[in-house]
PDB file of C-alpha atoms in Angstrom:
ATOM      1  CA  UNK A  26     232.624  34.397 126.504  1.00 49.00           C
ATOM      2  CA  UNK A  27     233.751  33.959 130.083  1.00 53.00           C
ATOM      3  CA  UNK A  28     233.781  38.224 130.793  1.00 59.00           C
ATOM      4  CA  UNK A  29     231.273  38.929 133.721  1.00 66.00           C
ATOM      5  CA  UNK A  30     228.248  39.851 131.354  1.00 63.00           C
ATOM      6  CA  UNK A  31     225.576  38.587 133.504  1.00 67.00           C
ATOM      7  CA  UNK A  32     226.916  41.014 136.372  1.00 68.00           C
ATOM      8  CA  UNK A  33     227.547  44.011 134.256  1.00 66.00           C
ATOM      9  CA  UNK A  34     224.240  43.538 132.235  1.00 62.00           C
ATOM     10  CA  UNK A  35     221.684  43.307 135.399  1.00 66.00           C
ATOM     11  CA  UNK A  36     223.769  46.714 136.439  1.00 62.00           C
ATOM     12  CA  UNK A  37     222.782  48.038 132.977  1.00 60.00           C
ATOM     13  CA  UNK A  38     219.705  47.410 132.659  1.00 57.00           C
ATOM     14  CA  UNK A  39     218.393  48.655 136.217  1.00 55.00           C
ATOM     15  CA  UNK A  40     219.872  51.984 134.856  1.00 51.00           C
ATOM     16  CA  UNK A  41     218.473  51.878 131.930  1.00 51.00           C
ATOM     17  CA  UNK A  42     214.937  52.831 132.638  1.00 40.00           C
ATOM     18  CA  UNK A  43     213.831  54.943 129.605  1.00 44.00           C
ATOM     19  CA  UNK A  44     211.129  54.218 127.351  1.00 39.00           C
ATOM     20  CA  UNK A  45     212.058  52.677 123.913  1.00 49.00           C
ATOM     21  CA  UNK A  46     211.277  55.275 121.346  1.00 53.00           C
ATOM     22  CA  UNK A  47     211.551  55.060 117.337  1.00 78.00           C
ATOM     23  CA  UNK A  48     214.993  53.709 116.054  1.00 78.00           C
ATOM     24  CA  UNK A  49     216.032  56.899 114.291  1.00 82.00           C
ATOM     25  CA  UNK A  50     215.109  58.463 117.580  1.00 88.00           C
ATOM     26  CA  UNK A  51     216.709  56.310 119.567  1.00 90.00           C
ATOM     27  CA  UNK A  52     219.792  56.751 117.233  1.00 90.00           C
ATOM     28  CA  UNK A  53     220.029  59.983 117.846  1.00 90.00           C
ATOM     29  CA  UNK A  54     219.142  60.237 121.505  1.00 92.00           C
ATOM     30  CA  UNK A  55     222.590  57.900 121.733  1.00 94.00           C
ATOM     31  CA  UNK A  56     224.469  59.051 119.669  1.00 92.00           C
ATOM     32  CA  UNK A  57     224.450  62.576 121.617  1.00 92.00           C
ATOM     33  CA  UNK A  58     224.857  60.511 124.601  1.00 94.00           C
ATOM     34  CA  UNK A  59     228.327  59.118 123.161  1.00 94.00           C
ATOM     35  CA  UNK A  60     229.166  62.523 122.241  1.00 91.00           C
ATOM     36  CA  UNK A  61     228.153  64.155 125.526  1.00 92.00           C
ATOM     37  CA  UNK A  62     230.391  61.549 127.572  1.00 90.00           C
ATOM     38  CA  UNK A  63     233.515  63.020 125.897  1.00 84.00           C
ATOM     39  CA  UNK A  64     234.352  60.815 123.169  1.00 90.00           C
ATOM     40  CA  UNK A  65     235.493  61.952 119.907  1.00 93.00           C
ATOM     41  CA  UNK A  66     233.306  61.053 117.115  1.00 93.00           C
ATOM     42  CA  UNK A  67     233.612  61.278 113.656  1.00 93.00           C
ATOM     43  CA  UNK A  68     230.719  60.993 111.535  1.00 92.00           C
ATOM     44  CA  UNK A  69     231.512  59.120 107.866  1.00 91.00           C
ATOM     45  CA  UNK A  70     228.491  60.707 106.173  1.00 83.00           C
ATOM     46  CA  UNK A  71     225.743  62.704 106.541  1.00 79.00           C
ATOM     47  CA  UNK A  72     223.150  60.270 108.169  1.00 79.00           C
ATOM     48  CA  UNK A  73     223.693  58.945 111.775  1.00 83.00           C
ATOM     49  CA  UNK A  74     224.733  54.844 110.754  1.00 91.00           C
ATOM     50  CA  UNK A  75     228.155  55.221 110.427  1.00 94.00           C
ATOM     51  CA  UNK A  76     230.793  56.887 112.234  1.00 95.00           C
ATOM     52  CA  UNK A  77     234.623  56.585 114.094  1.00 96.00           C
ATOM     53  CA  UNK A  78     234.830  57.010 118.021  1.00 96.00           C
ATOM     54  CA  UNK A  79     237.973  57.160 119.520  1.00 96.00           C
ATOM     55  CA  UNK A  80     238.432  54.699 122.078  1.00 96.00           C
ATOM     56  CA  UNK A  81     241.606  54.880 124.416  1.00 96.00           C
ATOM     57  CA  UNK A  82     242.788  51.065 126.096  1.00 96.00           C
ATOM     58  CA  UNK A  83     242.223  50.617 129.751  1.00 95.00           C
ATOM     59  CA  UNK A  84     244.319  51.616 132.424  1.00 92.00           C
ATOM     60  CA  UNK A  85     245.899  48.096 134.505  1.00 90.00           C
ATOM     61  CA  UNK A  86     245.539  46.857 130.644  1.00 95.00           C
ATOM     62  CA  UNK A  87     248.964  46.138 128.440  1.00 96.00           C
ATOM     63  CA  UNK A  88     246.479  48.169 126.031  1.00 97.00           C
ATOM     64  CA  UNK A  89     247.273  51.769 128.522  1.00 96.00           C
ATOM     65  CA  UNK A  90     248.500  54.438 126.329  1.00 95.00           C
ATOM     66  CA  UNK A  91     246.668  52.848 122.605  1.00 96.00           C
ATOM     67  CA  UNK A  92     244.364  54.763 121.184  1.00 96.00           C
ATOM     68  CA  UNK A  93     241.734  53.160 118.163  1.00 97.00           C
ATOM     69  CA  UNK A  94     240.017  54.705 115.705  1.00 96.00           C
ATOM     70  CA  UNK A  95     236.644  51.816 116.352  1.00 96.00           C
ATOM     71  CA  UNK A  96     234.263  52.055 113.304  1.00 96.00           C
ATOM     72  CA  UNK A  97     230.503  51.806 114.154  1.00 95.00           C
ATOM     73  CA  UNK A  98     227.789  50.902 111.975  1.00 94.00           C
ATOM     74  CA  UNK A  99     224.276  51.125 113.469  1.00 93.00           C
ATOM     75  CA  UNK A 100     222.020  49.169 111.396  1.00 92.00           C
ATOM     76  CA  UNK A 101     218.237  50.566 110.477  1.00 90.00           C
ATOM     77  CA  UNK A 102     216.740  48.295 113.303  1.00 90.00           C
ATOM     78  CA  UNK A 103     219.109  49.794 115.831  1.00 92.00           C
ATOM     79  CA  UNK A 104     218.896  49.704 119.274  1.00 92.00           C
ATOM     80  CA  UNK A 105     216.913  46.141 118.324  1.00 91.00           C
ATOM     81  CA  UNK A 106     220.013  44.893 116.397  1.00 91.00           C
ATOM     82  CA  UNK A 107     223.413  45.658 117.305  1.00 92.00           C
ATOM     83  CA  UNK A 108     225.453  48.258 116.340  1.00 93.00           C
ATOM     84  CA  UNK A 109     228.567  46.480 113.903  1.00 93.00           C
ATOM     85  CA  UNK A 110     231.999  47.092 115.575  1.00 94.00           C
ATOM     86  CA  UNK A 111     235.523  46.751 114.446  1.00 95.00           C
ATOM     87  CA  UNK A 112     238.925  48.196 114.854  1.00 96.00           C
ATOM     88  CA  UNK A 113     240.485  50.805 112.246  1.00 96.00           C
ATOM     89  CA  UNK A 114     244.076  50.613 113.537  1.00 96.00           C
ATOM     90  CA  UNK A 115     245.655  47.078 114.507  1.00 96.00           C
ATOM     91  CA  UNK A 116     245.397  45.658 118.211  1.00 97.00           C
ATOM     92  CA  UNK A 117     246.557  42.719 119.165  1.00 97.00           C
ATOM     93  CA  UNK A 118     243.972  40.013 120.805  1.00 96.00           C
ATOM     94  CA  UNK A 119     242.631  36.844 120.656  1.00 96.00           C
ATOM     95  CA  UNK A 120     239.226  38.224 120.098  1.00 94.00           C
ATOM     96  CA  UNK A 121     240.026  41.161 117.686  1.00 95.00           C
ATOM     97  CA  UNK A 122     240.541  40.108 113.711  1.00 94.00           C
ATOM     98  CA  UNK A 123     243.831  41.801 112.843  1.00 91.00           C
ATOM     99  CA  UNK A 124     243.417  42.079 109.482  1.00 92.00           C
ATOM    100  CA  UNK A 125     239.504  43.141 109.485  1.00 93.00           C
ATOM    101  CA  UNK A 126     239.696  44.790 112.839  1.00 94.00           C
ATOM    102  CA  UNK A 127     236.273  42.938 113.484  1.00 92.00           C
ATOM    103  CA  UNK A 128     235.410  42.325 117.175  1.00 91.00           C
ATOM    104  CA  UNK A 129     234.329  38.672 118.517  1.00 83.00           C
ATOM    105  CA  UNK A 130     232.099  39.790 121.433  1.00 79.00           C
ATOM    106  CA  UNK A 131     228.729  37.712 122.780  1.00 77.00           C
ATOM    107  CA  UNK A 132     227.762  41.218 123.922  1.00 68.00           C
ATOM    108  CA  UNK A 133     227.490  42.717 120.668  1.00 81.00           C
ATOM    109  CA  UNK A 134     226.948  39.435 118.272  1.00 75.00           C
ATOM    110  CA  UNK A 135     224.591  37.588 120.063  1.00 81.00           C
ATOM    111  CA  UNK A 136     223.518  38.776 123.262  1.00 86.00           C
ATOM    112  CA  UNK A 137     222.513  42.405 122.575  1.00 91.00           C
ATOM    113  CA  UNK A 138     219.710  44.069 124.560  1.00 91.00           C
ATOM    114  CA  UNK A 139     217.698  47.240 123.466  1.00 92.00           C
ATOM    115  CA  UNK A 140     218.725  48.057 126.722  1.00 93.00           C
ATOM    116  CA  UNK A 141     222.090  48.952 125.863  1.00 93.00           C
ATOM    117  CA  UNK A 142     223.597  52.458 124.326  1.00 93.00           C
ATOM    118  CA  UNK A 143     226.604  53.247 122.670  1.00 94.00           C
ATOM    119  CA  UNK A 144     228.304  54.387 125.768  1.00 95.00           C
ATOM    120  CA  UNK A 145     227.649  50.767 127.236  1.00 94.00           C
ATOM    121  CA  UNK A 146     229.711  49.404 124.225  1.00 94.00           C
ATOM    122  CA  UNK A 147     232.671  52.284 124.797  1.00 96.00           C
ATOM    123  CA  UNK A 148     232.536  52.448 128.750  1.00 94.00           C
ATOM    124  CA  UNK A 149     232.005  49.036 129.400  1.00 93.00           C
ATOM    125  CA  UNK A 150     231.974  46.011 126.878  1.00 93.00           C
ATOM    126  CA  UNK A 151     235.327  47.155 124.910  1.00 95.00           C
ATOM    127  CA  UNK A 152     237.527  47.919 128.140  1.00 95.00           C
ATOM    128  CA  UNK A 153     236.411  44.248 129.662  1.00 94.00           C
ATOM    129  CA  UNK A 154     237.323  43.056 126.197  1.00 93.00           C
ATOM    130  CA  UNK A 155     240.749  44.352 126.147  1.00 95.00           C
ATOM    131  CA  UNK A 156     240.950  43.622 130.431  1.00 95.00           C
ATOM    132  CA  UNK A 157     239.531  39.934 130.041  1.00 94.00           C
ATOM    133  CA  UNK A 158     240.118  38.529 126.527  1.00 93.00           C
ATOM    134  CA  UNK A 159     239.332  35.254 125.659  1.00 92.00           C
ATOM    135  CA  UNK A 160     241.828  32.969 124.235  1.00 93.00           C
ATOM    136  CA  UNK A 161     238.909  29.819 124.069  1.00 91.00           C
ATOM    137  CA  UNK A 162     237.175  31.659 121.443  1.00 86.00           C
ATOM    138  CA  UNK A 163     239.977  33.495 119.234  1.00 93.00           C
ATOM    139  CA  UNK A 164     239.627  35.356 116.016  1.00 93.00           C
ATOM    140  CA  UNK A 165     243.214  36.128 116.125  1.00 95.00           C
ATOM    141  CA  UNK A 166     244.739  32.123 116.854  1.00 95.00           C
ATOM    142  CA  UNK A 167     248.225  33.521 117.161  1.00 97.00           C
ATOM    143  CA  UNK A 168     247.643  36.061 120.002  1.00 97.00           C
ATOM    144  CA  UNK A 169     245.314  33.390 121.462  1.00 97.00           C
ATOM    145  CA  UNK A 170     247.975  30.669 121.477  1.00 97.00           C
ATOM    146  CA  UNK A 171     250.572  33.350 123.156  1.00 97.00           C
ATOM    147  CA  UNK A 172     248.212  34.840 126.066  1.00 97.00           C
ATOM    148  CA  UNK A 173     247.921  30.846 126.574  1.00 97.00           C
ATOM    149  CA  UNK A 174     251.477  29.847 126.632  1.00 97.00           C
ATOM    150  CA  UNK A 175     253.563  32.947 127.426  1.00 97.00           C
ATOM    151  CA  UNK A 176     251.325  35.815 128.720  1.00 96.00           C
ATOM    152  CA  UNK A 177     254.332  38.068 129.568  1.00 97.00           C
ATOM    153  CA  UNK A 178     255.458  37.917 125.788  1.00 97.00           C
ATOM    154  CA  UNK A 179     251.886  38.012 124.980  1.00 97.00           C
ATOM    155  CA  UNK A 180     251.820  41.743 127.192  1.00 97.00           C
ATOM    156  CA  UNK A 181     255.049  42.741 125.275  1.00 97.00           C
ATOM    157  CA  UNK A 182     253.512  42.054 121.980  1.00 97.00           C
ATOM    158  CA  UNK A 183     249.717  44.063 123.062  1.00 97.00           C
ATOM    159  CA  UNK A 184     252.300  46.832 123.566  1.00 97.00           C
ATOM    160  CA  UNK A 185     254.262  46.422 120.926  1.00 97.00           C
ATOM    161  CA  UNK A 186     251.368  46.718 118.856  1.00 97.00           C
ATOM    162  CA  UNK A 187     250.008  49.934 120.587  1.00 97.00           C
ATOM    163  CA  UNK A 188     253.712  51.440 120.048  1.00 96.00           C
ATOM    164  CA  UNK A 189     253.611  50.803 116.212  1.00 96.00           C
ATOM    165  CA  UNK A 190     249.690  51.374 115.502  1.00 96.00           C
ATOM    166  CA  UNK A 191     247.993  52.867 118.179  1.00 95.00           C
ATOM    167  CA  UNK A 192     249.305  56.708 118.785  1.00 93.00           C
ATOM    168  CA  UNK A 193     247.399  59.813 117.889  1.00 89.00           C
ATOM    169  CA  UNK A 194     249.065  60.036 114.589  1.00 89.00           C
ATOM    170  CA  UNK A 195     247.803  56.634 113.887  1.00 83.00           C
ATOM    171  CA  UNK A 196     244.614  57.742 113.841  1.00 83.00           C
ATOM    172  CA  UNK A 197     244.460  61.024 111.971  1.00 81.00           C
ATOM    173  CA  UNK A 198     245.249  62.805 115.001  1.00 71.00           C
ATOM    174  CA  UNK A 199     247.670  65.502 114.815  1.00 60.00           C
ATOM    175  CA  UNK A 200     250.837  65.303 117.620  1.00 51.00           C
ATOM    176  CA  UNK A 201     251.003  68.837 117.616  1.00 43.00           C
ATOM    177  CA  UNK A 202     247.105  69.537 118.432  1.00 40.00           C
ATOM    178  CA  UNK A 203     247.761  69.129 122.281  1.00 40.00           C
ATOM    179  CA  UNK A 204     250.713  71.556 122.325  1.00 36.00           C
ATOM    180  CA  UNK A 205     249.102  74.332 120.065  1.00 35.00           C
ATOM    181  CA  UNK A 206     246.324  74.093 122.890  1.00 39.00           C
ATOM    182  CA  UNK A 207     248.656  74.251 125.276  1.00 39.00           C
ATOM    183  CA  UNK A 208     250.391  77.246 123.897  1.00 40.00           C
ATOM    184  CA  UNK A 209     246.902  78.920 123.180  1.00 38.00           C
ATOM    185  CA  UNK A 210     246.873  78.922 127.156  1.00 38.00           C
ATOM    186  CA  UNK A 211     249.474  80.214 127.911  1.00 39.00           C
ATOM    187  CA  UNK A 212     248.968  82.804 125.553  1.00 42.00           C
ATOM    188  CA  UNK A 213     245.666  84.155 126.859  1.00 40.00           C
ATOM    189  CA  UNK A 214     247.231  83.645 130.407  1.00 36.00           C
ATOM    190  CA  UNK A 215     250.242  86.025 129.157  1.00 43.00           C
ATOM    191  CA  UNK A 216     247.656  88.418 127.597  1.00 40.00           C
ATOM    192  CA  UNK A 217     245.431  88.610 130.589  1.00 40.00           C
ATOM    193  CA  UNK A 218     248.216  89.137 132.778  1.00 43.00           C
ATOM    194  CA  UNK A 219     249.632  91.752 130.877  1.00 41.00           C
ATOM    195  CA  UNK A 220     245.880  93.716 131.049  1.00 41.00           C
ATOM    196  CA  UNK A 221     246.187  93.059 134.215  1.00 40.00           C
ATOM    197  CA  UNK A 222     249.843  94.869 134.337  1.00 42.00           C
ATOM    198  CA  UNK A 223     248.115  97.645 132.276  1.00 42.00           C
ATOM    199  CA  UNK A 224     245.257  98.320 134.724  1.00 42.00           C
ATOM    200  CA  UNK A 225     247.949  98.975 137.668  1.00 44.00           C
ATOM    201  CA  UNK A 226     249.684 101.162 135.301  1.00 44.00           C
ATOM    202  CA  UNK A 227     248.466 105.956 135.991  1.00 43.00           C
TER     203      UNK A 227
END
């Protein structure tokens, strides 16, 4: 694919310094690592394999606003093999099956490094995805053919798409979650001021 890999990998893997430990170690050790970097996860069973992460499009992307529900599947031989990656809700782009949700990515596919984590995949290889996609090498022919011909129609569509499938409540996420949090606040902010009222009072 014509994303800047070679750039972004070199970057990667000076950071990436630690020693290679067991798989199941290794799946753990990233696994917290996804978690700690504020993403929502969702584990499908009890083992580590297979999971949902929330992943929210770019900013500068026709993708701002969407938010995915991105299956991963890390197989036994994991970090040596790639995790498996597709999208739960639809998106529109050349590179993204919209029926299967399954992502066309060298990164993942073919080029995968040990050297990698989960939060390279989230942080890094899906946002240049959805900044640079790549109509040359399309799983989805008729959002490839667009971005070629028309790519303001081909924005209006991405968006389009994020309007109809990719919202909170697309994704099993509850509108209403943010605004009972918000109200929490302002409830303990009430109740603290009013102990604070009491305190002043003989």
């Amino acid at each position: 694919m014509g994303i800047r890999w070679e750039g972004i990998m070199e970057a990667i893997q000076k950071e990436q310094t630690k020693t290679m430990s067991s798989p199941s170690k290794r799946r753990e050790m990233d696994l917290m690592k996804l978690m700690m970097s504020d993403y929502k996860v969702e584990m499908i069973n009890d083992g580590m394999q297979e999971f949902y992460v929330h992943f929210h499009g770019p900013n500068e992307s026709p993708y701002h606003g969407g938010v995915w529900k991105v299956r991963v599947e890390l197989p036994d031989a994991y970090p040596y093999k790639s995790p498996s990656i597709g999208f739960v809700n639809k998106i529109y782009h050349p590179n993204v099956d919209e029926m299967s949700g399954s992502v066309c990515l060298d990164v993942i596919n073919q080029t995968w490094s040990p050297m990698f984590d989960l939060v390279n995949v989230f942080e890094v290889f899906l946002p240049q995805l959805l900044l640079y996609p790549n109509p040359s090498d399309p799983l989805n022919g008729e959002a490839a053919a667009l971005m070629m011909r028309d790519r303001p129609n081909y924005d209006q569509r991405v968006k389009e798409y994020c309007e109809k499938y990719a919202k909170p409540k697309d994704i099993g996420v509850a509108t209403e979650e943010k605004s009972s949090d918000e109200e929490l606040s302002e409830d303990e902010y009430d109740s603290s001021d009013e102990q604070v009222a009491g305190k002043a009072d003989p």
